Amino acid sequence: MAGSKKENIYSLKGLKSVYKFTTGQMFKSKSYLIGLITLVLLMWFMGPLMMVSGNLGATSASSALDDYNDKDIVSINGIIVCNGTEIELSKEDVSSAIGENLANTYIAVTQDALSYEAELAEFSNSVSVDESLGENVEAKDTLITVYLTTDYENASYLVDGVVSDNSVISNATLDKVLDSISDTFNAKRYEQAGVSSLDVQYVMSGVSTNDSMTSTEYNDMINNKNSEEEIFTISYQMSLLMVILISLSISYIVTVVMEEKSSKLAETILVSVRPLALIAGKILAVMTYIFTIIILGTVGSLISNSVCKALLNLEYEIDIIDFSVVFSKGPIVVAVILISLICTYLIFSIFAGIMGSTCNKMEDIQSSIQVVATVNMVVAFVAMFGPQFFDEKIMLVLSIIPPFSCYFAPITYMLGDLPLIAMIISIIIEVLVVAALAMLCAKVYRTLILSDDHRYKFMDIIKLARKKEEVTNV
């Protein structure tokens, strides 16, 4: 009789078969296909929907007169500006301020009382009142007179809008006209005074006072090449990318492990397939499924966004789901991001696979997913806001210690706060963590997947891993 030998639990024998089988099952399953199609379509149409809604909001706020209704437009037949200031204001300036909605309105700019009376007479004789406003409405009831005067006592300018006692022009409409003319008047007085828009911005922004600091802190501050907005953008985009990848993955991995366990299929498979190969095949299959969603969704989203923007001539840009910043830092950064994504995926996937193998019934799935998801969300939240508040020492520590390093290392490297050698060390540590989790999984997976009468907790898993391997097999 041939002697038995101890099973190599770290063998990947059967990996290819498990991968092909699981991948085929996922892409044949109606539920998985529906999930794939739903997520891909969501990514395709989320951009155009946000662009349309954002453009509508931006358009409505772009001009003070854009939201006139028909009655508002009909009710304004004339605007006469009496400019009693030294600031030059032309009829064209007022017309530009009012916009196209009131292009046919009688517009005049006067400098004295005589000119005003002449323009008023010309207006009364040249306009006709729309019958829809009523029989008793006269031309003067559709006129807005704007008086620009100088308040020498307070060293300021006054803009007053006057309408007739029986005016059909609403207060809201009058306010919009005054706001538009005031903005144009301000622009003209800055221009004639030789003050640029940048000068105005400096004057209006005032002075910002920083807290007291040491010379080292001051040097660090002035040498920082990234603004607070840039720091948040990089942190946000990288964290969001990780969250999307991990959140999609862990639920599928826990589910496929539990489905195999509940069907008793694992008992048959483990006769010819090693435990590590079994879980590794599933993780790679889910990776294929998830990356298919991401690739199809991303490519489709780029196409749909471009088509929508071209057809509807939209100017609104999407930055909430845009990852262009994190992929625009050069090939080395892109390589760092991809390696970090893979390491992060493997760490959380193996963890999810172990947690999924502890489930004994379908009701246990949610609690297992919640454990992994909670760890992921805590790390993501800290990584999203940490770079804005943590000092360099804390950032360096978090960039080295997994699972925080999965998020922090690429972020701090992109911000220029982590040297390349430290980034490499961080990746090496993550690879070692992946190997350690794989070894843990290889030791306990067979017992967990075949157990249906006991729900193992995390400490139980550690104790199980410390036991001597007693199984002998070919």
Short mmCIF file of C-alpha atoms in Angstrom, two decimals:
data_model
loop_
_atom_site.label_atom_id
_atom_site.label_comp_id
_atom_site.label_asym_id
_atom_site.label_seq_id
_atom_site.Cartn_x
_atom_site.Cartn_y
_atom_site.Cartn_z
CA MET A 1 0.00 0.00 0.00
CA ALA A 2 1.35 3.35 -0.98
CA GLY A 3 2.18 5.56 1.95
CA SER A 4 0.05 8.62 2.52
CA LYS A 5 1.62 12.00 2.59
CA LYS A 6 0.62 15.26 4.18
CA GLU A 7 -1.51 17.51 2.05
CA ASN A 8 0.07 20.71 0.80
CA ILE A 9 -2.63 23.14 1.93
CA TYR A 10 -0.87 26.02 0.18
CA SER A 11 -1.07 24.33 -3.21
CA LEU A 12 -3.03 26.10 -5.97
CA LYS A 13 -3.90 22.83 -7.67
CA GLY A 14 -7.31 23.19 -9.34
CA LEU A 15 -7.23 27.02 -9.40
CA LYS A 16 -7.88 27.23 -13.14
CA SER A 17 -10.84 24.87 -12.98
CA VAL A 18 -12.44 26.72 -10.05
CA TYR A 19 -11.91 30.08 -11.77
CA LYS A 20 -13.45 28.93 -15.06
CA PHE A 21 -16.38 27.24 -13.32
CA THR A 22 -17.20 30.19 -11.02
CA THR A 23 -16.80 32.77 -13.78
CA GLY A 24 -19.08 30.76 -16.07
CA GLN A 25 -21.70 30.41 -13.34
CA MET A 26 -21.68 34.12 -12.57
CA PHE A 27 -22.08 35.21 -16.18
CA LYS A 28 -24.77 32.58 -16.80
CA SER A 29 -26.79 33.43 -13.69
CA LYS A 30 -29.76 35.70 -14.39
CA SER A 31 -29.40 37.50 -11.07
CA TYR A 32 -25.72 38.29 -11.65
CA LEU A 33 -26.40 39.36 -15.24
CA ILE A 34 -29.21 41.64 -14.08
CA GLY A 35 -26.87 43.12 -11.48
CA LEU A 36 -24.15 43.66 -14.09
CA ILE A 37 -26.51 45.28 -16.60
CA THR A 38 -28.09 47.47 -13.92
CA LEU A 39 -24.77 48.80 -12.63
CA VAL A 40 -23.38 49.36 -16.12
CA LEU A 41 -26.50 51.24 -17.24
CA LEU A 42 -26.40 53.28 -14.04
CA MET A 43 -22.84 54.34 -14.82
CA TRP A 44 -23.82 55.11 -18.42
CA PHE A 45 -26.75 57.36 -17.60
CA MET A 46 -25.65 58.88 -14.27
CA GLY A 47 -23.34 61.32 -16.04
CA PRO A 48 -25.89 62.61 -18.61
CA LEU A 49 -28.57 62.93 -15.92
CA MET A 50 -26.23 64.92 -13.68
CA MET A 51 -25.11 67.03 -16.64
CA VAL A 52 -28.68 67.86 -17.66
CA SER A 53 -29.85 68.64 -14.12
CA GLY A 54 -26.69 70.60 -13.36
CA ASN A 55 -26.92 72.54 -16.60
CA LEU A 56 -30.53 73.44 -15.88
CA GLY A 57 -29.52 74.75 -12.47
CA ALA A 58 -26.55 76.64 -13.87
CA THR A 59 -28.66 78.11 -16.70
CA SER A 60 -31.37 79.31 -14.33
CA ALA A 61 -28.76 81.08 -12.22
CA SER A 62 -26.65 82.45 -15.09
CA SER A 63 -28.77 85.55 -15.65
CA ALA A 64 -31.06 87.50 -13.37
CA LEU A 65 -33.63 87.73 -16.17
CA ASP A 66 -33.64 84.15 -17.46
CA ASP A 67 -36.65 83.03 -15.44
CA TYR A 68 -39.10 85.69 -16.63
CA ASN A 69 -42.49 84.30 -17.51
CA ASP A 70 -44.44 85.56 -20.52
CA LYS A 71 -46.40 88.09 -18.50
CA ASP A 72 -43.20 89.59 -17.07
CA ILE A 73 -41.73 90.12 -20.52
CA VAL A 74 -44.92 91.65 -21.96
CA SER A 75 -45.33 93.94 -18.96
CA ILE A 76 -41.99 95.74 -19.55
CA ASN A 77 -42.15 98.06 -22.55
CA GLY A 78 -39.41 100.49 -21.62
CA ILE A 79 -36.40 101.14 -19.39
CA ILE A 80 -35.03 104.67 -19.11
CA VAL A 81 -31.84 105.15 -17.10
CA CYS A 82 -31.18 108.62 -15.70
CA ASN A 83 -27.44 108.66 -15.05
CA GLY A 84 -26.55 111.48 -12.67
CA THR A 85 -23.07 110.16 -11.92
CA GLU A 86 -19.68 110.77 -13.49
CA ILE A 87 -19.55 107.11 -14.61
CA GLU A 88 -20.15 106.72 -18.34
CA LEU A 89 -22.97 104.30 -19.14
CA SER A 90 -24.27 103.76 -22.67
CA LYS A 91 -27.49 102.39 -24.09
CA GLU A 92 -25.53 99.35 -25.29
CA ASP A 93 -24.31 98.70 -21.74
CA VAL A 94 -27.89 98.65 -20.45
CA SER A 95 -29.07 96.47 -23.34
CA SER A 96 -26.29 93.99 -22.62
CA ALA A 97 -27.25 93.93 -18.94
CA ILE A 98 -30.92 93.29 -19.68
CA GLY A 99 -30.21 90.45 -22.10
CA GLU A 100 -32.05 88.91 -25.02
CA ASN A 101 -35.32 88.34 -23.16
CA LEU A 102 -36.10 92.06 -23.38
CA ALA A 103 -34.40 92.73 -26.71
CA ASN A 104 -37.40 94.67 -28.10
CA THR A 105 -37.79 96.88 -25.04
CA TYR A 106 -37.46 100.66 -25.42
CA ILE A 107 -34.14 101.51 -23.76
CA ALA A 108 -32.59 104.93 -23.25
CA VAL A 109 -29.83 106.47 -21.11
CA THR A 110 -30.08 110.16 -20.24
CA GLN A 111 -27.76 112.58 -18.43
CA ASP A 112 -30.12 115.46 -17.54
CA ALA A 113 -33.79 116.30 -16.96
CA LEU A 114 -34.32 117.71 -20.46
CA SER A 115 -33.07 114.57 -22.14
CA TYR A 116 -35.20 112.47 -19.79
CA GLU A 117 -38.38 114.38 -20.70
CA ALA A 118 -37.59 113.96 -24.40
CA GLU A 119 -37.02 110.21 -24.06
CA LEU A 120 -40.17 109.87 -21.94
CA ALA A 121 -42.23 111.60 -24.63
CA GLU A 122 -40.63 109.43 -27.33
CA PHE A 123 -41.42 106.31 -25.33
CA SER A 124 -45.08 107.29 -24.75
CA ASN A 125 -45.57 107.95 -28.46
CA SER A 126 -43.75 104.91 -29.82
CA VAL A 127 -44.92 101.94 -27.75
CA SER A 128 -48.21 100.08 -27.80
CA VAL A 129 -49.58 98.35 -24.71
CA ASP A 130 -50.45 94.67 -25.02
CA GLU A 131 -54.20 94.14 -24.76
CA SER A 132 -53.71 91.24 -22.39
CA LEU A 133 -52.61 93.68 -19.67
CA GLY A 134 -56.06 95.31 -19.50
CA GLU A 135 -57.97 98.25 -20.96
CA ASN A 136 -56.89 100.82 -18.37
CA VAL A 137 -53.17 100.15 -18.62
CA GLU A 138 -51.18 103.06 -20.09
CA ALA A 139 -47.67 103.13 -21.55
CA LYS A 140 -46.26 104.69 -18.35
CA ASP A 141 -47.52 101.65 -16.41
CA THR A 142 -45.10 99.46 -18.38
CA LEU A 143 -42.05 101.69 -17.89
CA ILE A 144 -39.16 101.34 -15.46
CA THR A 145 -37.11 104.41 -14.67
CA VAL A 146 -33.71 103.82 -13.06
CA TYR A 147 -32.00 106.75 -11.30
CA LEU A 148 -28.25 106.53 -10.78
CA THR A 149 -27.04 109.14 -8.31
CA THR A 150 -24.00 109.86 -6.15
CA ASP A 151 -24.33 109.86 -2.37
CA TYR A 152 -21.51 112.24 -1.46
CA GLU A 153 -22.22 112.06 2.25
CA ASN A 154 -21.62 108.30 2.40
CA ALA A 155 -19.21 108.20 -0.56
CA SER A 156 -21.32 105.70 -2.47
CA TYR A 157 -23.68 105.37 -5.40
CA LEU A 158 -27.45 104.88 -5.32
CA VAL A 159 -29.54 102.87 -7.78
CA ASP A 160 -33.27 103.54 -7.49
CA GLY A 161 -35.98 101.90 -9.55
CA VAL A 162 -39.23 103.80 -10.05
CA VAL A 163 -42.51 102.63 -11.59
CA SER A 164 -45.95 104.24 -11.88
CA ASP A 165 -48.53 103.99 -9.13
CA ASN A 166 -50.61 101.65 -11.33
CA SER A 167 -47.65 99.72 -12.73
CA VAL A 168 -48.21 96.17 -13.96
CA ILE A 169 -44.55 95.35 -13.31
CA SER A 170 -44.04 93.14 -10.25
CA ASN A 171 -41.58 93.98 -7.50
CA ALA A 172 -39.64 90.78 -8.25
CA THR A 173 -39.25 91.79 -11.89
CA LEU A 174 -38.17 95.30 -10.91
CA ASP A 175 -35.55 93.86 -8.54
CA LYS A 176 -34.12 91.68 -11.32
CA VAL A 177 -33.77 94.66 -13.64
CA LEU A 178 -32.08 96.74 -10.94
CA ASP A 179 -29.68 93.91 -10.05
CA SER A 180 -28.64 93.52 -13.68
CA ILE A 181 -28.08 97.25 -14.22
CA SER A 182 -26.25 97.55 -10.88
CA ASP A 183 -23.83 94.78 -11.85
CA THR A 184 -23.10 96.48 -15.17
CA PHE A 185 -22.71 99.88 -13.49
CA ASN A 186 -20.22 98.42 -11.01
CA ALA A 187 -18.21 96.81 -13.81
CA LYS A 188 -18.09 100.13 -15.70
CA ARG A 189 -16.97 102.17 -12.68
CA TYR A 190 -14.20 99.66 -11.89
CA GLU A 191 -13.11 99.72 -15.51
CA GLN A 192 -13.07 103.53 -15.71
CA ALA A 193 -11.15 103.72 -12.44
CA GLY A 194 -8.49 101.38 -13.84
CA VAL A 195 -9.32 98.66 -11.33
CA SER A 196 -9.19 95.10 -12.69
CA SER A 197 -11.48 92.29 -11.58
CA LEU A 198 -8.49 90.73 -9.77
CA ASP A 199 -7.95 93.99 -7.85
CA VAL A 200 -11.60 93.94 -6.81
CA GLN A 201 -11.24 90.35 -5.65
CA TYR A 202 -8.24 91.23 -3.47
CA VAL A 203 -10.06 94.21 -1.96
CA MET A 204 -13.26 92.28 -1.25
CA SER A 205 -11.52 89.17 0.13
CA GLY A 206 -9.94 91.09 3.00
CA VAL A 207 -7.05 89.70 5.07
CA SER A 208 -6.73 86.14 6.41
CA THR A 209 -4.83 85.54 9.65
CA ASN A 210 -3.13 82.22 10.34
CA ASP A 211 -2.62 80.80 13.80
CA SER A 212 0.77 81.18 15.45
CA MET A 213 3.28 78.54 14.35
CA THR A 214 6.90 77.49 14.62
CA SER A 215 9.45 78.21 11.90
CA THR A 216 9.35 74.56 10.82
CA GLU A 217 5.58 74.64 10.50
CA TYR A 218 5.79 77.89 8.54
CA ASN A 219 8.35 76.46 6.10
CA ASP A 220 6.22 73.36 5.66
CA MET A 221 3.22 75.55 4.90
CA ILE A 222 4.86 77.77 2.28
CA ASN A 223 6.53 74.77 0.60
CA ASN A 224 3.26 72.89 0.29
CA LYS A 225 2.51 72.68 -3.42
CA ASN A 226 -1.04 71.43 -2.98
CA SER A 227 -3.94 73.67 -2.03
CA GLU A 228 -6.60 72.45 0.38
CA GLU A 229 -8.92 71.93 -2.59
CA GLU A 230 -6.33 69.81 -4.41
CA ILE A 231 -5.65 67.75 -1.28
CA PHE A 232 -9.35 67.04 -0.81
CA THR A 233 -9.88 66.28 -4.51
CA ILE A 234 -7.09 63.67 -4.57
CA SER A 235 -8.18 62.17 -1.23
CA TYR A 236 -11.82 62.08 -2.25
CA GLN A 237 -11.30 60.58 -5.69
CA MET A 238 -8.85 57.90 -4.52
CA SER A 239 -11.02 56.92 -1.54
CA LEU A 240 -14.16 56.80 -3.68
CA LEU A 241 -12.41 54.61 -6.26
CA MET A 242 -11.35 52.17 -3.52
CA VAL A 243 -14.81 52.17 -1.91
CA ILE A 244 -16.53 51.37 -5.19
CA LEU A 245 -14.15 48.50 -5.93
CA ILE A 246 -14.28 46.96 -2.44
CA SER A 247 -18.00 47.50 -1.80
CA LEU A 248 -18.94 45.75 -5.02
CA SER A 249 -16.50 42.90 -4.42
CA ILE A 250 -17.13 41.85 -0.84
CA SER A 251 -20.86 41.24 -1.24
CA TYR A 252 -20.32 39.01 -4.27
CA ILE A 253 -17.47 37.05 -2.67
CA VAL A 254 -19.42 36.36 0.53
CA THR A 255 -22.45 35.37 -1.55
CA VAL A 256 -20.65 32.93 -3.89
CA VAL A 257 -18.87 31.30 -0.93
CA MET A 258 -22.14 30.88 0.95
CA GLU A 259 -23.95 29.57 -2.14
CA GLU A 260 -21.29 26.89 -2.58
CA LYS A 261 -21.37 26.01 1.09
CA SER A 262 -25.18 25.76 1.29
CA SER A 263 -25.29 23.55 -1.83
CA LYS A 264 -22.80 21.08 -0.27
CA LEU A 265 -20.80 21.37 -3.48
CA ALA A 266 -17.65 22.20 -1.52
CA GLU A 267 -17.47 18.68 -0.03
CA THR A 268 -17.13 17.21 -3.52
CA ILE A 269 -14.77 19.87 -4.85
CA LEU A 270 -12.36 19.65 -1.92
CA VAL A 271 -11.57 16.05 -2.81
CA SER A 272 -9.57 17.19 -5.83
CA VAL A 273 -9.07 20.93 -5.22
CA ARG A 274 -6.96 22.42 -2.48
CA PRO A 275 -8.65 24.94 -0.10
CA LEU A 276 -6.47 27.88 -1.13
CA ALA A 277 -7.08 27.18 -4.81
CA LEU A 278 -10.83 27.03 -4.12
CA ILE A 279 -11.07 30.46 -2.50
CA ALA A 280 -8.48 32.00 -4.85
CA GLY A 281 -10.43 30.86 -7.89
CA LYS A 282 -13.56 32.52 -6.53
CA ILE A 283 -11.75 35.75 -5.73
CA LEU A 284 -10.30 35.94 -9.24
CA ALA A 285 -13.72 35.14 -10.74
CA VAL A 286 -15.37 37.94 -8.80
CA MET A 287 -12.49 40.24 -9.81
CA THR A 288 -13.24 39.43 -13.46
CA TYR A 289 -16.93 40.16 -12.90
CA ILE A 290 -16.29 43.45 -11.06
CA PHE A 291 -13.68 44.70 -13.51
CA THR A 292 -16.04 43.88 -16.37
CA ILE A 293 -18.62 46.16 -14.76
CA ILE A 294 -16.06 48.91 -14.15
CA ILE A 295 -14.55 48.76 -17.66
CA LEU A 296 -17.90 48.60 -19.48
CA GLY A 297 -19.38 51.27 -17.21
CA THR A 298 -16.39 53.60 -17.53
CA VAL A 299 -16.10 53.33 -21.32
CA GLY A 300 -19.86 53.68 -21.75
CA SER A 301 -19.93 56.63 -19.36
CA LEU A 302 -17.22 58.46 -21.31
CA ILE A 303 -19.13 57.90 -24.55
CA SER A 304 -22.55 58.87 -23.15
CA ASN A 305 -21.12 61.99 -21.48
CA SER A 306 -19.44 63.10 -24.71
CA VAL A 307 -22.55 62.44 -26.82
CA CYS A 308 -24.83 64.20 -24.32
CA LYS A 309 -22.53 67.19 -24.09
CA ALA A 310 -22.22 67.45 -27.89
CA LEU A 311 -25.91 66.99 -28.72
CA LEU A 312 -27.28 69.27 -26.00
CA ASN A 313 -24.34 71.70 -26.01
CA LEU A 314 -23.99 71.40 -22.25
CA GLU A 315 -21.26 73.22 -20.37
CA TYR A 316 -21.76 71.65 -16.93
CA GLU A 317 -18.81 69.49 -15.90
CA ILE A 318 -19.03 66.43 -13.61
CA ASP A 319 -16.41 66.20 -10.91
CA ILE A 320 -18.18 64.02 -8.34
CA ILE A 321 -17.54 60.76 -10.20
CA ASP A 322 -14.51 61.94 -12.13
CA PHE A 323 -11.22 60.12 -11.43
CA SER A 324 -9.14 62.11 -13.92
CA VAL A 325 -7.00 63.78 -11.24
CA VAL A 326 -5.69 60.55 -9.73
CA PHE A 327 -4.83 59.17 -13.17
CA SER A 328 -3.16 62.34 -14.47
CA LYS A 329 0.00 62.32 -12.34
CA GLY A 330 2.19 60.30 -14.69
CA PRO A 331 2.88 56.61 -15.40
CA ILE A 332 4.60 55.91 -12.07
CA VAL A 333 1.59 57.18 -10.12
CA VAL A 334 -0.77 55.18 -12.32
CA ALA A 335 1.30 52.05 -11.66
CA VAL A 336 1.23 52.79 -7.91
CA ILE A 337 -2.56 53.21 -8.02
CA LEU A 338 -3.12 49.96 -9.92
CA ILE A 339 -0.83 47.97 -7.61
CA SER A 340 -2.57 49.50 -4.59
CA LEU A 341 -5.97 48.64 -6.05
CA ILE A 342 -4.94 45.01 -6.57
CA CYS A 343 -3.42 44.67 -3.09
CA THR A 344 -6.44 46.33 -1.49
CA TYR A 345 -8.79 44.10 -3.44
CA LEU A 346 -6.92 40.94 -2.39
CA ILE A 347 -6.72 41.93 1.29
CA PHE A 348 -10.42 42.69 1.61
CA SER A 349 -11.44 39.83 -0.69
CA ILE A 350 -9.60 37.15 1.28
CA PHE A 351 -11.00 38.65 4.49
CA ALA A 352 -14.49 38.57 2.95
CA GLY A 353 -13.95 34.98 1.78
CA ILE A 354 -13.02 33.86 5.29
CA MET A 355 -16.03 35.68 6.78
CA GLY A 356 -18.30 34.19 4.12
CA SER A 357 -17.12 30.66 4.95
CA THR A 358 -18.29 31.15 8.57
CA CYS A 359 -21.90 31.60 7.43
CA ASN A 360 -24.19 28.61 7.99
CA LYS A 361 -27.40 30.06 6.55
CA MET A 362 -28.35 32.80 4.12
CA GLU A 363 -29.30 35.09 7.02
CA ASP A 364 -25.66 35.17 8.11
CA ILE A 365 -24.53 36.78 4.86
CA GLN A 366 -25.56 40.30 5.83
CA SER A 367 -23.67 40.26 9.12
CA SER A 368 -20.50 38.97 7.42
CA ILE A 369 -20.71 41.62 4.71
CA GLN A 370 -21.31 44.26 7.35
CA VAL A 371 -18.12 43.36 9.22
CA VAL A 372 -15.93 43.76 6.14
CA ALA A 373 -17.85 46.79 4.87
CA THR A 374 -17.51 48.56 8.23
CA VAL A 375 -13.73 48.16 8.21
CA ASN A 376 -13.63 49.41 4.62
CA MET A 377 -15.81 52.45 5.29
CA VAL A 378 -13.89 53.46 8.43
CA VAL A 379 -10.58 53.31 6.56
CA ALA A 380 -12.08 55.19 3.58
CA PHE A 381 -13.55 57.93 5.79
CA VAL A 382 -10.24 58.49 7.60
CA ALA A 383 -8.36 58.52 4.28
CA MET A 384 -10.81 60.97 2.71
CA PHE A 385 -10.41 63.65 5.39
CA GLY A 386 -7.18 62.68 7.14
CA PRO A 387 -4.72 64.40 4.76
CA GLN A 388 -6.32 67.75 5.57
CA PHE A 389 -5.94 67.40 9.34
CA PHE A 390 -3.14 64.92 10.14
CA ASP A 391 0.51 65.94 10.35
CA GLU A 392 3.26 64.24 8.32
CA LYS A 393 4.23 61.76 11.05
CA ILE A 394 0.71 60.40 11.41
CA MET A 395 0.32 60.27 7.62
CA LEU A 396 3.59 58.34 7.31
CA VAL A 397 2.51 55.78 9.92
CA LEU A 398 -0.90 55.31 8.31
CA SER A 399 0.79 54.94 4.91
CA ILE A 400 2.76 51.94 6.20
CA ILE A 401 0.24 50.04 8.34
CA PRO A 402 -2.47 48.03 6.51
CA PRO A 403 -5.38 48.33 5.93
CA PHE A 404 -4.93 52.13 6.22
CA SER A 405 -1.90 52.01 3.95
CA CYS A 406 -4.10 50.66 1.13
CA TYR A 407 -5.75 54.07 0.98
CA PHE A 408 -3.19 56.44 2.51
CA ALA A 409 -0.04 55.33 0.67
CA PRO A 410 -1.18 56.23 -2.88
CA ILE A 411 -2.84 59.43 -1.62
CA THR A 412 0.23 60.71 0.25
CA TYR A 413 2.47 59.66 -2.64
CA MET A 414 0.36 61.69 -5.09
CA LEU A 415 0.49 64.67 -2.73
CA GLY A 416 4.29 64.46 -2.67
CA ASP A 417 4.42 63.72 1.07
CA LEU A 418 5.60 60.10 0.71
CA PRO A 419 8.97 59.23 -0.89
CA LEU A 420 9.03 56.53 -3.55
CA ILE A 421 11.09 54.22 -1.33
CA ALA A 422 8.45 54.50 1.43
CA MET A 423 5.75 53.77 -1.15
CA ILE A 424 7.62 50.63 -2.23
CA ILE A 425 7.99 49.53 1.42
CA SER A 426 4.26 50.07 1.91
CA ILE A 427 3.47 47.89 -1.11
CA ILE A 428 5.84 45.17 0.12
CA ILE A 429 4.07 45.17 3.50
CA GLU A 430 0.69 44.92 1.78
CA VAL A 431 1.93 41.97 -0.29
CA LEU A 432 3.11 40.29 2.92
CA VAL A 433 -0.32 40.89 4.46
CA VAL A 434 -1.94 39.31 1.41
CA ALA A 435 0.38 36.29 1.81
CA ALA A 436 -0.40 36.05 5.55
CA LEU A 437 -4.15 36.19 4.93
CA ALA A 438 -3.77 33.57 2.20
CA MET A 439 -1.91 31.29 4.64
CA LEU A 440 -4.61 31.86 7.26
CA CYS A 441 -7.28 31.09 4.71
CA ALA A 442 -5.49 27.93 3.58
CA LYS A 443 -5.38 26.64 7.17
CA VAL A 444 -8.99 27.32 8.16
CA TYR A 445 -11.01 27.37 4.94
CA ARG A 446 -11.60 23.61 4.73
CA THR A 447 -12.94 23.45 8.28
CA LEU A 448 -15.07 26.57 7.91
CA ILE A 449 -16.59 25.64 4.56
CA LEU A 450 -17.51 22.14 5.74
CA SER A 451 -18.92 23.28 9.08
CA ASP A 452 -22.69 23.70 9.19
CA ASP A 453 -23.44 23.42 12.92
CA HIS A 454 -21.21 26.10 14.42
CA ARG A 455 -20.79 29.81 13.58
CA TYR A 456 -17.14 30.60 14.01
CA LYS A 457 -16.13 34.02 15.33
CA PHE A 458 -12.88 35.79 14.49
CA MET A 459 -11.06 34.60 17.64
CA ASP A 460 -12.25 31.05 16.89
CA ILE A 461 -10.66 31.36 13.46
CA ILE A 462 -7.33 32.45 15.00
CA LYS A 463 -7.40 29.48 17.40
CA LEU A 464 -8.27 27.17 14.52
CA ALA A 465 -5.31 28.48 12.51
CA ARG A 466 -2.92 27.80 15.41
CA LYS A 467 -3.84 24.13 15.54
CA LYS A 468 -1.52 21.62 13.97
CA GLU A 469 -2.59 20.41 10.55
CA GLU A 470 -3.75 16.82 10.99
CA VAL A 471 -5.27 16.13 7.60
CA THR A 472 -3.27 13.86 5.35
CA ASN A 473 -4.18 13.47 1.75
CA VAL A 474 -2.74 12.95 -1.66
#
